Amino acid sequence: MPKLENPSVEPPVYQRLIRPLLFRCDPEWTHDRSIAVAELFGRVPGATTVLRRLVRSQQPCLRTTVAGIEFENPVGLAAGYDKSGRAISALSGLGFGHIEIGSISASPSAGNPRPRLWRLPRDEALCVHYGLPNQGAQRIAVRLQGQSFAVPVGINLVNTNFGPDAVPSSADQIIDDYVRSASLLSPFAAYLMLNLSCPNTADGRDFFGDTDSLNRLLERISALPIAVPLFLKIAPETNDASIDRILAICDSFDRVGGFMFNLSPVRRDGLSTPPAEWQDYPGAISGVPTRHWMDQRIANLYRQMDKTRYRIIAAGGVCSGADAYQKIRSGASLVQLFTALIYRGPRVVQRINRELAALLAQDGYRTVSEAVGTSVSFET
Ligand SMILES: Cc1cc2nc3c(=O)[nH]c(=O)nc-3n(C[C@H](O)[C@H](O)[C@H](O)COP(=O)(O)O)c2cc1C
């Protein structure tokens, strides 16, 4: 992996001054306040435009087109940060090439009982057990009505989590839930991400392990008058044989543009934080500890899929231009981040784009798409 000759050193104002203050507060409280502040900022006329002018990356090599959508740069905000689409304007001001909101379900959901978010600073990781709280598709559709945004907005859809004591939904109810959300929200989306693999709910983990359910869901969604591409967020534990089955099903649905891996509900290897500090937390680990095995999963999927048809969006521990570049060389056409925003602060997006452009130039690639999959070996 080539190294940047002069990696930029970010003045660590966020890490030194702001982060220690934020980390004194409860993680979920801090997350909620950051969304509230961003929502307010987004309402100040012209504020987002000015911010975006200051930080946006307009380097031609970063421009890319994926599933027919044009992106100014390949670095997006991952789902889960702005669950109900309240702060899209301000977040796009940070220099992201796209914003994915959600996960959004047909009915509003309070998610899992609190506490449900923890920081693991030694690993630059989070442990998340949110369980998909969101305001529901109807209310979010009303919010998005008439708004326009500086970057493409992906909308991540999921089955409603009615809570741990609810009667489990039937297969038809689960599929209806996605279909209702897709009908309500697709007019506002550049793409829909079908979250088929929430690590924090029982339905999310198991239902789409049965490929017949996936087939039925795609049939129903394809029958809707929807003009945007679909991406599927699948479980990272999905083995090669199951991936082959998923690919075979998707081959019959032109609207499917690609895939992404979700967090793992089970993997906790490679953590430096002592087990005593995290073993009682339910939930999934995000951030740096997921980086390398996620890259491996991406490379595997890239090997298996029809590269003329499908594209991969990748997340998992992206903190630097080198991390983004590695995911691209492993087969991703776009990358996303969440946890780096918490640990590295809002300027991380600008820095990743700057470093990524330098790495592409150093290796002689004129565009992001030229670099996609270049580290993947196809020998058997
Ligand atoms: C606090 C938190 C909440 C998340 N919520 C969602 C969600 O609602 N839907 C979803 O598809 N992914 C969700 N994710 C997963 C992220 O979209 C992303 O795939 C993952 O965190 C890996 O990226 P990262 O290492 O940069 O955080 C969440 C992640 C975190 C940390």
GROMACS .gro file of C-alpha atoms and ligand atoms in nm:
model
  411
    1MET     CA    1   0.000   0.000   0.000
    2PRO     CA    2   0.168   0.326  -0.108
    3LYS     CA    3   0.222   0.590   0.158
    4LEU     CA    4   0.162   0.960   0.117
    5GLU     CA    5   0.497   1.136   0.097
    6ASN     CA    6   0.381   1.429   0.308
    7PRO     CA    7   0.076   1.323   0.504
    8SER     CA    8  -0.099   1.635   0.626
    9VAL     CA    9  -0.100   1.691   1.000
   10GLU     CA   10  -0.436   1.819   1.112
   11PRO     CA   11  -0.413   2.074   1.392
   12PRO     CA   12  -0.565   1.857   1.663
   13VAL     CA   13  -0.801   2.125   1.796
   14TYR     CA   14  -1.094   1.885   1.794
   15GLN     CA   15  -0.899   1.596   1.948
   16ARG     CA   16  -0.725   1.813   2.208
   17LEU     CA   17  -0.994   2.054   2.316
   18ILE     CA   18  -1.340   1.964   2.194
   19ARG     CA   19  -1.341   1.585   2.210
   20PRO     CA   20  -1.239   1.562   2.579
   21LEU     CA   21  -1.532   1.787   2.666
   22LEU     CA   22  -1.778   1.594   2.452
   23PHE     CA   23  -1.653   1.261   2.587
   24ARG     CA   24  -1.744   1.369   2.941
   25CYS     CA   25  -2.109   1.353   2.833
   26ASP     CA   26  -2.327   1.052   2.764
   27PRO     CA   27  -2.262   0.929   2.405
   28GLU     CA   28  -2.627   0.927   2.298
   29TRP     CA   29  -2.692   1.270   2.455
   30THR     CA   30  -2.391   1.408   2.265
   31HIS     CA   31  -2.508   1.250   1.940
   32ASP     CA   32  -2.859   1.395   1.982
   33ARG     CA   33  -2.723   1.743   2.063
   34SER     CA   34  -2.494   1.735   1.759
   35ILE     CA   35  -2.796   1.663   1.536
   36ALA     CA   36  -2.998   1.939   1.706
   37VAL     CA   37  -2.718   2.193   1.657
   38ALA     CA   38  -2.668   2.086   1.295
   39GLU     CA   39  -3.043   2.112   1.233
   40LEU     CA   40  -3.044   2.470   1.366
   41PHE     CA   41  -2.733   2.560   1.167
   42GLY     CA   42  -2.896   2.426   0.852
   43ARG     CA   43  -3.184   2.669   0.899
   44VAL     CA   44  -2.960   2.978   0.898
   45PRO     CA   45  -2.993   3.114   0.544
   46GLY     CA   46  -2.673   3.068   0.344
   47ALA     CA   47  -2.473   2.917   0.634
   48THR     CA   48  -2.439   2.572   0.479
   49THR     CA   49  -2.347   2.713   0.139
   50VAL     CA   50  -2.065   2.919   0.291
   51LEU     CA   51  -1.939   2.624   0.496
   52ARG     CA   52  -1.950   2.397   0.196
   53ARG     CA   53  -1.759   2.646  -0.018
   54LEU     CA   54  -1.483   2.648   0.242
   55VAL     CA   55  -1.442   2.271   0.271
   56ARG     CA   56  -1.571   2.108  -0.047
   57SER     CA   57  -1.337   1.902  -0.260
   58GLN     CA   58  -1.367   1.995  -0.623
   59GLN     CA   59  -1.075   1.791  -0.745
   60PRO     CA   60  -1.174   1.638  -1.079
   61CYS     CA   61  -1.011   1.304  -0.987
   62LEU     CA   62  -1.258   1.261  -0.699
   63ARG     CA   63  -1.570   1.303  -0.912
   64THR     CA   64  -1.739   0.975  -0.976
   65THR     CA   65  -2.062   0.832  -1.115
   66VAL     CA   66  -2.215   0.530  -0.943
   67ALA     CA   67  -2.543   0.365  -1.048
   68GLY     CA   68  -2.610   0.668  -1.268
   69ILE     CA   69  -2.570   0.915  -0.979
   70GLU     CA   70  -2.300   1.183  -0.993
   71PHE     CA   71  -2.092   1.236  -0.679
   72GLU     CA   72  -1.851   1.526  -0.626
   73ASN     CA   73  -1.635   1.297  -0.413
   74PRO     CA   74  -1.664   0.933  -0.299
   75VAL     CA   75  -1.680   0.995   0.079
   76GLY     CA   76  -2.030   0.980   0.228
   77LEU     CA   77  -2.189   0.990   0.571
   78ALA     CA   78  -2.304   0.642   0.678
   79ALA     CA   79  -2.656   0.563   0.796
   80GLY     CA   80  -2.731   0.597   1.165
   81TYR     CA   81  -2.592   0.945   1.221
   82ASP     CA   82  -2.890   1.141   1.090
   83LYS     CA   83  -3.158   0.880   1.142
   84SER     CA   84  -3.459   1.096   1.065
   85GLY     CA   85  -3.313   1.334   0.806
   86ARG     CA   86  -3.311   1.639   1.032
   87ALA     CA   87  -2.966   1.778   0.955
   88ILE     CA   88  -2.891   1.692   0.592
   89SER     CA   89  -2.807   2.049   0.487
   90ALA     CA   90  -2.554   2.117   0.760
   91LEU     CA   91  -2.396   1.771   0.729
   92SER     CA   92  -2.350   1.818   0.355
   93GLY     CA   93  -2.165   2.139   0.450
   94LEU     CA   94  -1.888   1.925   0.601
   95GLY     CA   95  -1.772   1.820   0.255
   96PHE     CA   96  -1.938   1.480   0.221
   97GLY     CA   97  -2.005   1.364  -0.135
   98HIS     CA   98  -2.331   1.210  -0.024
   99ILE     CA   99  -2.538   1.170   0.290
  100GLU     CA  100  -2.725   0.852   0.378
  101ILE     CA  101  -3.009   0.908   0.622
  102GLY     CA  102  -3.191   0.642   0.825
  103SER     CA  103  -3.245   0.367   0.895
  104ILE     CA  104  -3.610   0.466   0.854
  105SER     CA  105  -3.903   0.232   0.911
  106ALA     CA  106  -4.268   0.258   0.808
  107SER     CA  107  -4.379   0.322   1.168
  108PRO     CA  108  -4.191   0.541   1.417
  109SER     CA  109  -3.973   0.347   1.658
  110ALA     CA  110  -3.823   0.426   1.997
  111GLY     CA  111  -3.552   0.166   1.937
  112ASN     CA  112  -3.401  -0.047   2.213
  113PRO     CA  113  -3.400   0.047   2.582
  114ARG     CA  114  -3.117   0.280   2.698
  115PRO     CA  115  -2.824   0.280   2.746
  116ARG     CA  116  -2.751   0.168   2.391
  117LEU     CA  117  -2.439   0.350   2.275
  118TRP     CA  118  -2.089   0.328   2.425
  119ARG     CA  119  -1.747   0.462   2.332
  120LEU     CA  120  -1.433   0.246   2.325
  121PRO     CA  121  -1.170   0.522   2.288
  122ARG     CA  122  -0.870   0.292   2.307
  123ASP     CA  123  -0.994   0.130   1.985
  124GLU     CA  124  -1.148   0.439   1.820
  125ALA     CA  125  -1.468   0.236   1.819
  126LEU     CA  126  -1.830   0.254   1.928
  127CYS     CA  127  -2.054  -0.021   2.056
  128VAL     CA  128  -2.404   0.038   1.923
  129HIS     CA  129  -2.732  -0.117   2.028
  130TYR     CA  130  -2.968   0.160   1.918
  131GLY     CA  131  -3.221  -0.077   1.761
  132LEU     CA  132  -3.329   0.166   1.487
  133PRO     CA  133  -3.500   0.460   1.661
  134ASN     CA  134  -3.646   0.695   1.400
  135GLN     CA  135  -3.947   0.916   1.345
  136GLY     CA  136  -4.110   0.693   1.081
  137ALA     CA  137  -4.140   0.726   0.704
  138GLN     CA  138  -4.455   0.942   0.699
  139ARG     CA  139  -4.317   1.220   0.918
  140ILE     CA  140  -3.978   1.214   0.749
  141ALA     CA  141  -4.140   1.234   0.404
  142VAL     CA  142  -4.323   1.549   0.516
  143ARG     CA  143  -3.992   1.694   0.638
  144LEU     CA  144  -3.814   1.624   0.308
  145GLN     CA  145  -4.097   1.759   0.093
  146GLY     CA  146  -3.984   2.065  -0.103
  147GLN     CA  147  -3.625   2.055   0.026
  148SER     CA  148  -3.326   2.034  -0.206
  149PHE     CA  149  -2.974   1.940  -0.106
  150ALA     CA  150  -2.623   2.012  -0.231
  151VAL     CA  151  -2.532   1.640  -0.249
  152PRO     CA  152  -2.712   1.315  -0.334
  153VAL     CA  153  -2.914   1.182  -0.040
  154GLY     CA  154  -2.945   0.807   0.004
  155ILE     CA  155  -3.232   0.680   0.218
  156ASN     CA  156  -3.176   0.367   0.424
  157LEU     CA  157  -3.493   0.164   0.493
  158VAL     CA  158  -3.554  -0.102   0.754
  159ASN     CA  159  -3.836  -0.298   0.913
  160THR     CA  160  -3.997  -0.125   1.215
  161ASN     CA  161  -3.856  -0.231   1.551
  162PHE     CA  162  -4.164  -0.234   1.777
  163GLY     CA  163  -3.947  -0.313   2.080
  164PRO     CA  164  -3.830  -0.622   2.264
  165ASP     CA  165  -4.178  -0.711   2.398
  166ALA     CA  166  -4.367  -0.680   2.068
  167VAL     CA  167  -4.519  -0.982   1.896
  168PRO     CA  168  -4.278  -1.077   1.613
  169SER     CA  169  -4.393  -0.947   1.271
  170SER     CA  170  -4.502  -1.197   1.007
  171ALA     CA  171  -4.308  -1.227   0.680
  172ASP     CA  172  -4.582  -1.034   0.496
  173GLN     CA  173  -4.578  -0.756   0.756
  174ILE     CA  174  -4.200  -0.718   0.730
  175ILE     CA  175  -4.213  -0.691   0.352
  176ASP     CA  176  -4.510  -0.451   0.367
  177ASP     CA  177  -4.311  -0.230   0.605
  178TYR     CA  178  -4.026  -0.185   0.353
  179VAL     CA  179  -4.272  -0.133   0.068
  180ARG     CA  180  -4.461   0.141   0.256
  181SER     CA  181  -4.140   0.327   0.338
  182ALA     CA  182  -4.008   0.288  -0.016
  183SER     CA  183  -4.330   0.434  -0.162
  184LEU     CA  184  -4.325   0.730   0.075
  185LEU     CA  185  -3.956   0.813   0.060
  186SER     CA  186  -3.825   0.720  -0.285
  187PRO     CA  187  -3.932   1.057  -0.436
  188PHE     CA  188  -3.673   1.225  -0.212
  189ALA     CA  189  -3.390   0.976  -0.256
  190ALA     CA  190  -3.096   0.954  -0.496
  191TYR     CA  191  -3.085   0.586  -0.401
  192LEU     CA  192  -3.254   0.352  -0.154
  193MET     CA  193  -3.042   0.134   0.073
  194LEU     CA  194  -3.245  -0.165   0.194
  195ASN     CA  195  -3.103  -0.249   0.535
  196LEU     CA  196  -3.153  -0.626   0.543
  197SER     CA  197  -2.917  -0.690   0.830
  198CYS     CA  198  -2.963  -0.473   1.136
  199PRO     CA  199  -2.734  -0.635   1.393
  200ASN     CA  200  -2.947  -0.508   1.684
  201THR     CA  201  -3.292  -0.654   1.621
  202ALA     CA  202  -3.406  -1.016   1.585
  203ASP     CA  203  -3.593  -0.953   1.255
  204GLY     CA  204  -3.294  -0.763   1.119
  205ARG     CA  205  -3.057  -1.048   1.184
  206ASP     CA  206  -3.250  -1.345   1.059
  207PHE     CA  207  -3.529  -1.266   0.817
  208PHE     CA  208  -3.332  -1.213   0.496
  209GLY     CA  209  -3.106  -1.510   0.563
  210ASP     CA  210  -3.388  -1.684   0.375
  211THR     CA  211  -3.332  -1.583   0.013
  212ASP     CA  212  -3.698  -1.649  -0.076
  213SER     CA  213  -3.786  -1.352   0.148
  214LEU     CA  214  -3.536  -1.136  -0.042
  215ASN     CA  215  -3.687  -1.242  -0.372
  216ARG     CA  216  -4.036  -1.147  -0.252
  217LEU     CA  217  -3.916  -0.812  -0.120
  218LEU     CA  218  -3.741  -0.722  -0.446
  219GLU     CA  219  -4.047  -0.830  -0.648
  220ARG     CA  220  -4.270  -0.601  -0.444
  221ILE     CA  221  -4.033  -0.304  -0.452
  222SER     CA  222  -3.963  -0.345  -0.824
  223ALA     CA  223  -4.336  -0.330  -0.889
  224LEU     CA  224  -4.348   0.022  -0.740
  225PRO     CA  225  -4.312   0.325  -0.967
  226ILE     CA  226  -3.962   0.396  -0.831
  227ALA     CA  227  -3.698   0.567  -1.042
  228VAL     CA  228  -3.393   0.528  -0.818
  229PRO     CA  229  -3.139   0.247  -0.779
  230LEU     CA  230  -3.155   0.003  -0.489
  231PHE     CA  231  -2.859  -0.103  -0.278
  232LEU     CA  232  -2.874  -0.390  -0.028
  233LYS     CA  233  -2.701  -0.366   0.311
  234ILE     CA  234  -2.622  -0.724   0.401
  235ALA     CA  235  -2.470  -0.903   0.698
  236PRO     CA  236  -2.090  -0.930   0.687
  237GLU     CA  237  -2.110  -1.293   0.804
  238THR     CA  238  -2.289  -1.390   0.482
  239ASN     CA  239  -2.078  -1.673   0.340
  240ASP     CA  240  -1.971  -1.709  -0.024
  241ALA     CA  241  -2.248  -1.958  -0.104
  242SER     CA  242  -2.516  -1.724   0.037
  243ILE     CA  243  -2.362  -1.429  -0.149
  244ASP     CA  244  -2.384  -1.632  -0.469
  245ARG     CA  245  -2.753  -1.697  -0.398
  246ILE     CA  246  -2.816  -1.327  -0.326
  247LEU     CA  247  -2.637  -1.230  -0.649
  248ALA     CA  248  -2.840  -1.484  -0.846
  249ILE     CA  249  -3.164  -1.334  -0.711
  250CYS     CA  250  -3.055  -0.976  -0.775
  251ASP     CA  251  -2.963  -1.061  -1.135
  252SER     CA  252  -3.338  -1.071  -1.207
  253PHE     CA  253  -3.396  -0.720  -1.072
  254ASP     CA  254  -3.247  -0.445  -1.288
  255ARG     CA  255  -3.302  -0.184  -1.020
  256VAL     CA  256  -3.046  -0.340  -0.783
  257GLY     CA  257  -2.728  -0.133  -0.824
  258GLY     CA  258  -2.506  -0.284  -0.559
  259PHE     CA  259  -2.429  -0.381  -0.204
  260MET     CA  260  -2.285  -0.275   0.126
  261PHE     CA  261  -2.194  -0.467   0.443
  262ASN     CA  262  -2.345  -0.379   0.779
  263LEU     CA  263  -2.176  -0.411   1.117
  264SER     CA  264  -2.142  -0.758   1.262
  265PRO     CA  265  -2.363  -0.852   1.558
  266VAL     CA  266  -2.100  -1.096   1.683
  267ARG     CA  267  -1.743  -0.999   1.586
  268ARG     CA  268  -1.540  -0.850   1.867
  269ASP     CA  269  -1.191  -0.973   1.790
  270GLY     CA  270  -0.889  -0.748   1.776
  271LEU     CA  271  -1.006  -0.503   2.042
  272SER     CA  272  -0.736  -0.344   2.262
  273THR     CA  273  -0.995  -0.243   2.521
  274PRO     CA  274  -1.000  -0.508   2.799
  275PRO     CA  275  -1.308  -0.735   2.778
  276ALA     CA  276  -1.415  -0.626   3.128
  277GLU     CA  277  -1.497  -0.285   2.977
  278TRP     CA  278  -1.722  -0.411   2.696
  279GLN     CA  279  -1.842  -0.764   2.764
  280ASP     CA  280  -2.165  -0.646   2.927
  281TYR     CA  281  -2.258  -0.421   2.634
  282PRO     CA  282  -2.496  -0.576   2.384
  283GLY     CA  283  -2.457  -0.458   2.028
  284ALA     CA  284  -2.217  -0.421   1.739
  285ILE     CA  285  -1.868  -0.271   1.724
  286SER     CA  286  -1.798   0.002   1.467
  287GLY     CA  287  -1.485   0.195   1.375
  288VAL     CA  288  -1.119   0.100   1.349
  289PRO     CA  289  -1.147  -0.265   1.471
  290THR     CA  290  -1.375  -0.344   1.174
  291ARG     CA  291  -1.148  -0.193   0.910
  292HIS     CA  292  -0.936  -0.485   0.791
  293TRP     CA  293  -1.188  -0.765   0.794
  294MET     CA  294  -1.439  -0.533   0.623
  295ASP     CA  295  -1.178  -0.475   0.349
  296GLN     CA  296  -1.148  -0.851   0.313
  297ARG     CA  297  -1.525  -0.894   0.289
  298ILE     CA  298  -1.538  -0.622   0.022
  299ALA     CA  299  -1.261  -0.781  -0.182
  300ASN     CA  300  -1.439  -1.118  -0.163
  301LEU     CA  301  -1.768  -0.969  -0.279
  302TYR     CA  302  -1.589  -0.781  -0.557
  303ARG     CA  303  -1.440  -1.109  -0.679
  304GLN     CA  304  -1.779  -1.279  -0.682
  305MET     CA  305  -2.006  -1.011  -0.829
  306ASP     CA  306  -2.069  -0.903  -1.186
  307LYS     CA  307  -1.852  -0.591  -1.201
  308THR     CA  308  -2.027  -0.459  -1.508
  309ARG     CA  309  -2.353  -0.442  -1.311
  310TYR     CA  310  -2.298  -0.396  -0.942
  311ARG     CA  311  -2.112  -0.142  -0.729
  312ILE     CA  312  -2.000  -0.165  -0.366
  313ILE     CA  313  -2.041   0.104  -0.103
  314ALA     CA  314  -1.803   0.038   0.187
  315ALA     CA  315  -1.781   0.149   0.548
  316GLY     CA  316  -1.589   0.030   0.852
  317GLY     CA  317  -1.313   0.227   1.019
  318VAL     CA  318  -1.249   0.486   0.748
  319CYS     CA  319  -1.047   0.762   0.923
  320SER     CA  320  -0.793   0.870   0.661
  321GLY     CA  321  -0.737   0.900   0.288
  322ALA     CA  322  -0.533   0.578   0.304
  323ASP     CA  323  -0.827   0.392   0.463
  324ALA     CA  324  -1.065   0.519   0.194
  325TYR     CA  325  -0.812   0.432  -0.078
  326GLN     CA  326  -0.771   0.079   0.058
  327LYS     CA  327  -1.147   0.024   0.048
  328ILE     CA  328  -1.160   0.156  -0.309
  329ARG     CA  329  -0.871  -0.066  -0.416
  330SER     CA  330  -1.053  -0.357  -0.245
  331GLY     CA  331  -1.353  -0.300  -0.471
  332ALA     CA  332  -1.561  -0.013  -0.331
  333SER     CA  333  -1.686   0.262  -0.560
  334LEU     CA  334  -1.799   0.481  -0.269
  335VAL     CA  335  -1.698   0.482   0.098
  336GLN     CA  336  -1.885   0.600   0.405
  337LEU     CA  337  -1.793   0.684   0.761
  338PHE     CA  338  -1.961   0.741   1.093
  339THR     CA  339  -1.725   0.665   1.383
  340ALA     CA  340  -1.441   0.883   1.250
  341LEU     CA  341  -1.667   1.185   1.283
  342ILE     CA  342  -1.689   1.116   1.657
  343TYR     CA  343  -1.316   1.054   1.710
  344ARG     CA  344  -1.156   1.286   1.451
  345GLY     CA  345  -1.414   1.566   1.430
  346PRO     CA  346  -1.593   1.732   1.140
  347ARG     CA  347  -1.280   1.827   0.943
  348VAL     CA  348  -1.200   1.460   0.889
  349VAL     CA  349  -1.406   1.457   0.568
  350GLN     CA  350  -1.207   1.735   0.404
  351ARG     CA  351  -0.880   1.572   0.508
  352ILE     CA  352  -0.978   1.227   0.375
  353ASN     CA  353  -1.068   1.377   0.038
  354ARG     CA  354  -0.743   1.574   0.019
  355GLU     CA  355  -0.533   1.269   0.107
  356LEU     CA  356  -0.728   1.044  -0.127
  357ALA     CA  357  -0.672   1.281  -0.421
  358ALA     CA  358  -0.298   1.281  -0.345
  359LEU     CA  359  -0.285   0.899  -0.327
  360LEU     CA  360  -0.469   0.862  -0.657
  361ALA     CA  361  -0.230   1.108  -0.824
  362GLN     CA  362   0.074   0.937  -0.670
  363ASP     CA  363  -0.029   0.605  -0.826
  364GLY     CA  364  -0.118   0.761  -1.162
  365TYR     CA  365  -0.496   0.714  -1.143
  366ARG     CA  366  -0.692   0.997  -1.306
  367THR     CA  367  -1.021   0.903  -1.140
  368VAL     CA  368  -1.154   0.709  -0.843
  369SER     CA  369  -1.317   0.456  -1.072
  370GLU     CA  370  -0.980   0.365  -1.228
  371ALA     CA  371  -0.858   0.256  -0.883
  372VAL     CA  372  -1.162   0.044  -0.791
  373GLY     CA  373  -1.065  -0.318  -0.720
  374THR     CA  374  -0.698  -0.276  -0.820
  375SER     CA  375  -0.566  -0.460  -0.512
  376VAL     CA  376  -0.796  -0.759  -0.557
  377SER     CA  377  -0.628  -1.074  -0.682
  378PHE     CA  378  -0.831  -1.317  -0.891
  379GLU     CA  379  -0.605  -1.618  -0.858
  380THR     CA  380  -0.771  -1.932  -0.728
  381LIG     C1  381  -2.418   0.465   1.648
  381LIG     C2  382  -2.438   0.394   1.517
  381LIG     C3  383  -2.566   0.382   1.465
  381LIG     C4  384  -2.585   0.317   1.342
  381LIG     N1  385  -2.710   0.307   1.292
  381LIG     C5  386  -2.728   0.248   1.170
  381LIG     C6  387  -2.857   0.242   1.113
  381LIG     O1  388  -2.956   0.292   1.169
  381LIG     N2  389  -2.870   0.180   0.993
  381LIG     C7  390  -2.763   0.126   0.927
  381LIG     O2  391  -2.780   0.072   0.817
  381LIG     N3  392  -2.639   0.132   0.979
  381LIG     C8  393  -2.620   0.192   1.097
  381LIG     N4  394  -2.494   0.200   1.150
  381LIG     C9  395  -2.379   0.140   1.074
  381LIG    C10  396  -2.307   0.249   0.990
  381LIG     O3  397  -2.393   0.293   0.887
  381LIG    C11  398  -2.176   0.196   0.928
  381LIG     O4  399  -2.209   0.092   0.838
  381LIG    C12  400  -2.079   0.143   1.034
  381LIG     O5  401  -2.080   0.220   1.151
  381LIG    C13  402  -1.936   0.133   0.983
  381LIG     O6  403  -1.878   0.258   0.963
  381LIG     P1  404  -1.782   0.331   1.071
  381LIG     O7  405  -1.680   0.231   1.116
  381LIG     O8  406  -1.723   0.447   0.996
  381LIG     O9  407  -1.868   0.376   1.183
  381LIG    C14  408  -2.473   0.263   1.272
  381LIG    C15  409  -2.346   0.277   1.326
  381LIG    C16  410  -2.327   0.341   1.447
  381LIG    C17  411  -2.187   0.354   1.502
   0.00000   0.00000   0.00000
